Amino acid sequence: MNATPGGADPALWLPEPWRIERVRRELSDTFTLELQPTAGGAPLRFLPGQFNMLYAFGLGEVPISISGDPEADGPLVHTIRAVGPVTEAMRRLVPGDVLGVRGPFGSCWPVSGAEAEGCDLVIVAGGVGLAPLRPAILHVLRHRQRFGQVCIFYGARTPADILYRHELRRWRGQFDLLVDVTVDRATQDWAGRVGVVPRLVEGGGYDPQHTLALVCGPEIMMRHTARALLARGVRRERIHVSMERNMKCAVGLCGHCQFGPHFVCRDGPVFRFDVIEALMTVDGL
Amino acid sequence: MQRLSLAGLAVLLHVLWADRREIIGPRLRDGAITLGILHRLEDLPVGWSDTAQEAAQYRVVPRADSARFGHVTGPLSWKRWLFLPEEVLFRAVRDDQDGGFTLSATPTAPLRAFLGVRGCDLAAIAIQDRIFAHDPAYCARREATLIIAINCLEPGGTCFCASMETGPQARGAFDLRLTEWLDAGTPSYLVESGSAAGRKLLARLPIEACTPEDQARVEQALAQAATRMGRQLDTGGLAERLAARPGHRHWQQVAARCLSCANCTLVCPTCFCSTIEDRTDLSGTTAERVRRWDSCFDLEHSYIVGGNVRADPAARYRQWLLHKLAYWHTQFGTSGCTGCGRCITWCPVGIDLTVEAAAVAGSEA
Ligand SMILES: Cc1cc2nc3c(=O)[nH]c(=O)nc-3n(C[C@H](O)[C@H](O)[C@H](O)COP(=O)(O)OP(=O)(O)OC[C@H]3O[C@@H](n4cnc5c(N)ncnc54)[C@H](O)[C@@H]3O)c2cc1C
Ligand code: SF4
Ligand code: SF4
Ligand code: FES
């Protein structure tokens, strides 16, 4: 035969069945699933920031970040916001139901590499964007002594939209973490900050020269946050953002997640800001 | 290089059929040179040409000779036999006992031979080989396919393979390569093998020796063909210049003409976008996941919750052109365009990739 393509992967398209062990309601439209492999297989090894494709039988498959502890042998954890047919169907699932899982895919937050060692961490999340950052935060807490200052800046639309509320409160009580939460619109019972997340970044609490920043949220929020970080003197190659694009395959061959020359599913979702900064300023790329 | 008479070509087809290979090749159908299953030697388009192509213009006309391959590329490309327009990726059956499910995937990979693959299309297959390198169904079909390439001596009006360095000589992963040579209107075929399978095949054919003069004549004809391309594209620094100009005003000017009809992506032999459709039977116990060709011209292609990233038609045309001519280099180490000219010919409003790319690359804004 003439030249044959290398390495066919028979399992490329096949989700593995995982059983839901626990469902936790987080917000009115957001919930967390804890899953175990039905075949009694091994836990899924992943890096903070990576995602899985979750398949709802007969309905569709969607990219969802992994939100659990990367170093625990516990269940696979996904926090999902119900926004359309597939994620709505997932909201109706109960313990015992089965979901298909394909993954993990994509790049990760650079928290375990040498570049993070000894520096201050600024972790900035907006809305459900805290879900992909949770594994990075859990990793940092586990290895707290490896880092300098650690700041977690979180913004939600309203107080009712604050994700992982109890955990945030616990982290806030920890003397070696700076946790600051803001909302776009306050309600009567809210005594905290009002305003957009980039404001929190402007408030400081870290040494810009020695800071590694991890940012996840809506694209516009990430742009403004990056600008605020740059203004304080954080270097562009030390800022990391997580991009979102339509995804159908997660393995670099459906074309849907393209962002300039990058496949977000394969080269992302986590990108170094300096790599995609120019692309982020172009409308409709 | 050896020679095969017209009768020898018939033997080639019979040998392939004897090996239970389906032969896909050019056929005249509905006023166009299409590709389809060949059942007889006479199914080839004897004495027809479609080389007089122009932007939004395609016509098949009789030739003065009985050439079988005296045409160029029609609307179909070989990709529909490797990367299928629609394909079931898996079937799933729900398990009543425990609410789980069982999956099965059964890719089909019939033995096939592609007959008459031109340089541009051979390059396109090599490009898709890289994209689908891990796709089990694609790989299975690809490995079951024998490729018989053909050199082009008469390029068409929208061809620019010489610019893209993919033709007019067919180069790369072929099993056999033919050159159709006309003597007083009657064709014979100069043949070379490009693989072990090709050499084995050749050994079963009634080949005749060919002279160094024959060889020299082919080389000369190919060199001449390279100078007779209907289109050309200056590729020097093209990718960098295009990628640096996402804000060029020309994108809006093209968008004013573009219908977002997706014809260009459908006819393009390298375009690989696909979407997914999930279906269940009425009882909801069996489901299937289907992959279908998609196009970046479709508004839904870039949909994410909160809006379509490329809502503006100009953004979609820009995506198509930048992907082909710029981003593809980063992604796959090659251009995404082979210069086959199909997108120019089959664009209903005659948008010409070579012209649009030159317009953006040629000026700063
Ligand atoms: C890398 C990555 C990680 C993500 N992590 C999470 C997470 O942890 N939690 C969470 O709640 N959401 C996450 N999302 C967003 C989530 O994938 C979408 O909300 C989901 O696809 C919507 O599907 P749907 O069918 O319910 O809604 P619909 O709006 O009907 O979407 C229809 C289809 O469009 C595509 N699509 C729509 N929105 C998106 C989107 N934002 N991103 C990618 N494809 C989309 C999907 O193929 C989807 O099936 C993530 C997206 C990406 C790209
Ligand atoms: S582009 Fe080149 S190889 Fe393709 S049909 Fe035209 S002349 Fe032949
Ligand atoms: S972009 Fe046009 S000329 Fe280039 S390979 Fe695709 S169809 Fe052919
Ligand atoms: S999701 Fe298909 S290419 Fe990235």
PDB file of C-alpha atoms and ligand atoms in Angstrom, chain A residues 29-31 49-53 59-67 78-90 105 128 131-132 164 242-248 257 264-265 268-269, chain B residues 300 303-306, ligand 1:
ATOM      1  CA  ASP A  29     -28.993  26.367  37.515  1.00  0.00           C
ATOM      2  CA  THR A  30     -25.670  24.836  38.553  1.00  0.00           C
ATOM      3  CA  PHE A  31     -24.901  21.431  40.013  1.00  0.00           C
ATOM      4  CA  GLY A  49      -7.553  22.941  33.835  1.00  0.00           C
ATOM      5  CA  GLN A  50      -8.209  19.907  31.645  1.00  0.00           C
ATOM      6  CA  PHE A  51     -11.701  18.931  30.543  1.00  0.00           C
ATOM      7  CA  ASN A  52     -13.766  15.892  29.585  1.00  0.00           C
ATOM      8  CA  MET A  53     -16.400  15.371  26.938  1.00  0.00           C
ATOM      9  CA  LEU A  59     -28.729  13.667  23.368  1.00  0.00           C
ATOM     10  CA  GLY A  60     -25.250  14.975  22.883  1.00  0.00           C
ATOM     11  CA  GLU A  61     -21.750  15.440  24.167  1.00  0.00           C
ATOM     12  CA  VAL A  62     -20.400  18.642  25.730  1.00  0.00           C
ATOM     13  CA  PRO A  63     -17.008  19.831  26.977  1.00  0.00           C
ATOM     14  CA  ILE A  64     -16.951  20.231  30.769  1.00  0.00           C
ATOM     15  CA  SER A  65     -13.903  21.040  32.862  1.00  0.00           C
ATOM     16  CA  ILE A  66     -12.840  18.720  35.637  1.00  0.00           C
ATOM     17  CA  SER A  67     -13.403  20.311  39.036  1.00  0.00           C
ATOM     18  CA  HIS A  78     -17.806  18.026  37.292  1.00  0.00           C
ATOM     19  CA  THR A  79     -19.642  21.263  38.017  1.00  0.00           C
ATOM     20  CA  ILE A  80     -22.144  22.088  35.301  1.00  0.00           C
ATOM     21  CA  ARG A  81     -24.393  25.029  34.543  1.00  0.00           C
ATOM     22  CA  ALA A  82     -27.606  24.068  32.750  1.00  0.00           C
ATOM     23  CA  VAL A  83     -27.875  26.327  29.721  1.00  0.00           C
ATOM     24  CA  GLY A  84     -29.216  24.160  26.889  1.00  0.00           C
ATOM     25  CA  PRO A  85     -30.641  20.737  25.996  1.00  0.00           C
ATOM     26  CA  VAL A  86     -27.636  18.610  26.945  1.00  0.00           C
ATOM     27  CA  THR A  87     -26.711  20.364  30.165  1.00  0.00           C
ATOM     28  CA  GLU A  88     -30.430  20.593  31.102  1.00  0.00           C
ATOM     29  CA  ALA A  89     -30.701  16.835  30.705  1.00  0.00           C
ATOM     30  CA  MET A  90     -27.649  16.418  32.911  1.00  0.00           C
ATOM     31  CA  PHE A 105      -8.255  16.659  27.062  1.00  0.00           C
ATOM     32  CA  VAL A 128     -18.866  29.298  36.568  1.00  0.00           C
ATOM     33  CA  ALA A 131     -15.083  25.401  38.276  1.00  0.00           C
ATOM     34  CA  PRO A 132     -12.031  24.870  35.998  1.00  0.00           C
ATOM     35  CA  TYR A 164     -18.688  26.925  45.926  1.00  0.00           C
ATOM     36  CA  SER A 242      -8.819  29.580  29.588  1.00  0.00           C
ATOM     37  CA  MET A 243     -10.660  29.949  26.271  1.00  0.00           C
ATOM     38  CA  GLU A 244     -14.054  28.649  25.271  1.00  0.00           C
ATOM     39  CA  ARG A 245     -15.088  27.691  21.752  1.00  0.00           C
ATOM     40  CA  ASN A 246     -17.668  25.348  20.263  1.00  0.00           C
ATOM     41  CA  MET A 247     -16.354  21.802  20.495  1.00  0.00           C
ATOM     42  CA  LYS A 248     -17.553  18.671  18.765  1.00  0.00           C
ATOM     43  CA  CYS A 257     -12.859  25.114  18.257  1.00  0.00           C
ATOM     44  CA  VAL A 264      -8.699  25.261  21.707  1.00  0.00           C
ATOM     45  CA  CYS A 265      -9.372  21.572  22.449  1.00  0.00           C
ATOM     46  CA  GLY A 268      -5.869  25.061  24.946  1.00  0.00           C
ATOM     47  CA  PRO A 269      -8.127  25.584  26.719  1.00  0.00           C
TER      48      PRO A 269
ATOM     49  CA  GLU B 300     -23.961  27.672  13.885  1.00  0.00           C
ATOM     50  CA  TYR B 303     -22.026  28.834  18.306  1.00  0.00           C
ATOM     51  CA  ILE B 304     -21.350  29.009  22.006  1.00  0.00           C
ATOM     52  CA  VAL B 305     -23.796  29.862  24.737  1.00  0.00           C
ATOM     53  CA  GLY B 306     -24.180  33.609  24.544  1.00  0.00           C
TER      54      GLY B 306
HETATM   55  C1  LIG C   1     -13.003  23.662  27.535  1.00  0.00           C
HETATM   56  C2  LIG C   1     -14.390  23.949  28.044  1.00  0.00           C
HETATM   57  C3  LIG C   1     -14.697  23.719  29.364  1.00  0.00           C
HETATM   58  C4  LIG C   1     -15.981  23.953  29.840  1.00  0.00           C
HETATM   59  N1  LIG C   1     -16.226  23.711  31.148  1.00  0.00           N
HETATM   60  C5  LIG C   1     -17.469  23.889  31.641  1.00  0.00           C
HETATM   61  C6  LIG C   1     -17.762  23.595  33.008  1.00  0.00           C
HETATM   62  O1  LIG C   1     -16.899  23.173  33.771  1.00  0.00           O
HETATM   63  N2  LIG C   1     -19.015  23.785  33.429  1.00  0.00           N
HETATM   64  C7  LIG C   1     -20.009  24.258  32.599  1.00  0.00           C
HETATM   65  O2  LIG C   1     -21.132  24.408  33.043  1.00  0.00           O
HETATM   66  N3  LIG C   1     -19.757  24.552  31.316  1.00  0.00           N
HETATM   67  C8  LIG C   1     -18.522  24.368  30.801  1.00  0.00           C
HETATM   68  N4  LIG C   1     -18.285  24.665  29.476  1.00  0.00           N
HETATM   69  C9  LIG C   1     -19.381  25.163  28.618  1.00  0.00           C
HETATM   70  C10 LIG C   1     -20.276  24.011  28.167  1.00  0.00           C
HETATM   71  O3  LIG C   1     -19.552  23.160  27.308  1.00  0.00           O
HETATM   72  C11 LIG C   1     -21.525  24.507  27.423  1.00  0.00           C
HETATM   73  O4  LIG C   1     -22.305  25.233  28.308  1.00  0.00           O
HETATM   74  C12 LIG C   1     -22.324  23.352  26.837  1.00  0.00           C
HETATM   75  O5  LIG C   1     -21.674  22.844  25.706  1.00  0.00           O
HETATM   76  C13 LIG C   1     -23.730  23.750  26.454  1.00  0.00           C
HETATM   77  O6  LIG C   1     -24.368  22.634  25.846  1.00  0.00           O
HETATM   78  P1  LIG C   1     -25.939  22.478  25.720  1.00  0.00           P
HETATM   79  O7  LIG C   1     -26.210  21.472  24.688  1.00  0.00           O
HETATM   80  O8  LIG C   1     -26.539  22.245  27.060  1.00  0.00           O
HETATM   81  O9  LIG C   1     -26.424  23.927  25.277  1.00  0.00           O
HETATM   82  P2  LIG C   1     -26.656  24.556  23.846  1.00  0.00           P
HETATM   83  O10 LIG C   1     -26.599  26.012  24.023  1.00  0.00           O
HETATM   84  O11 LIG C   1     -27.866  24.014  23.207  1.00  0.00           O
HETATM   85  O12 LIG C   1     -25.412  24.094  23.003  1.00  0.00           O
HETATM   86  C14 LIG C   1     -25.515  23.312  21.840  1.00  0.00           C
HETATM   87  C15 LIG C   1     -24.154  22.797  21.463  1.00  0.00           C
HETATM   88  O13 LIG C   1     -23.270  23.865  21.162  1.00  0.00           O
HETATM   89  C16 LIG C   1     -21.976  23.633  21.669  1.00  0.00           C
HETATM   90  N5  LIG C   1     -21.671  24.633  22.715  1.00  0.00           N
HETATM   91  C17 LIG C   1     -22.537  25.520  23.205  1.00  0.00           C
HETATM   92  N6  LIG C   1     -21.938  26.316  24.095  1.00  0.00           N
HETATM   93  C18 LIG C   1     -20.674  25.924  24.180  1.00  0.00           C
HETATM   94  C19 LIG C   1     -19.572  26.378  24.951  1.00  0.00           C
HETATM   95  N7  LIG C   1     -19.672  27.386  25.810  1.00  0.00           N
HETATM   96  N8  LIG C   1     -18.407  25.751  24.779  1.00  0.00           N
HETATM   97  C20 LIG C   1     -18.296  24.738  23.913  1.00  0.00           C
HETATM   98  N9  LIG C   1     -19.301  24.258  23.169  1.00  0.00           N
HETATM   99  C21 LIG C   1     -20.476  24.857  23.298  1.00  0.00           C
HETATM  100  C22 LIG C   1     -22.003  22.239  22.231  1.00  0.00           C
HETATM  101  O14 LIG C   1     -21.600  21.349  21.223  1.00  0.00           O
HETATM  102  C23 LIG C   1     -23.445  22.041  22.576  1.00  0.00           C
HETATM  103  O15 LIG C   1     -23.860  20.721  22.623  1.00  0.00           O
HETATM  104  C24 LIG C   1     -17.000  24.447  28.972  1.00  0.00           C
HETATM  105  C25 LIG C   1     -16.693  24.688  27.636  1.00  0.00           C
HETATM  106  C26 LIG C   1     -15.411  24.444  27.159  1.00  0.00           C
HETATM  107  C27 LIG C   1     -15.092  24.704  25.726  1.00  0.00           C
END
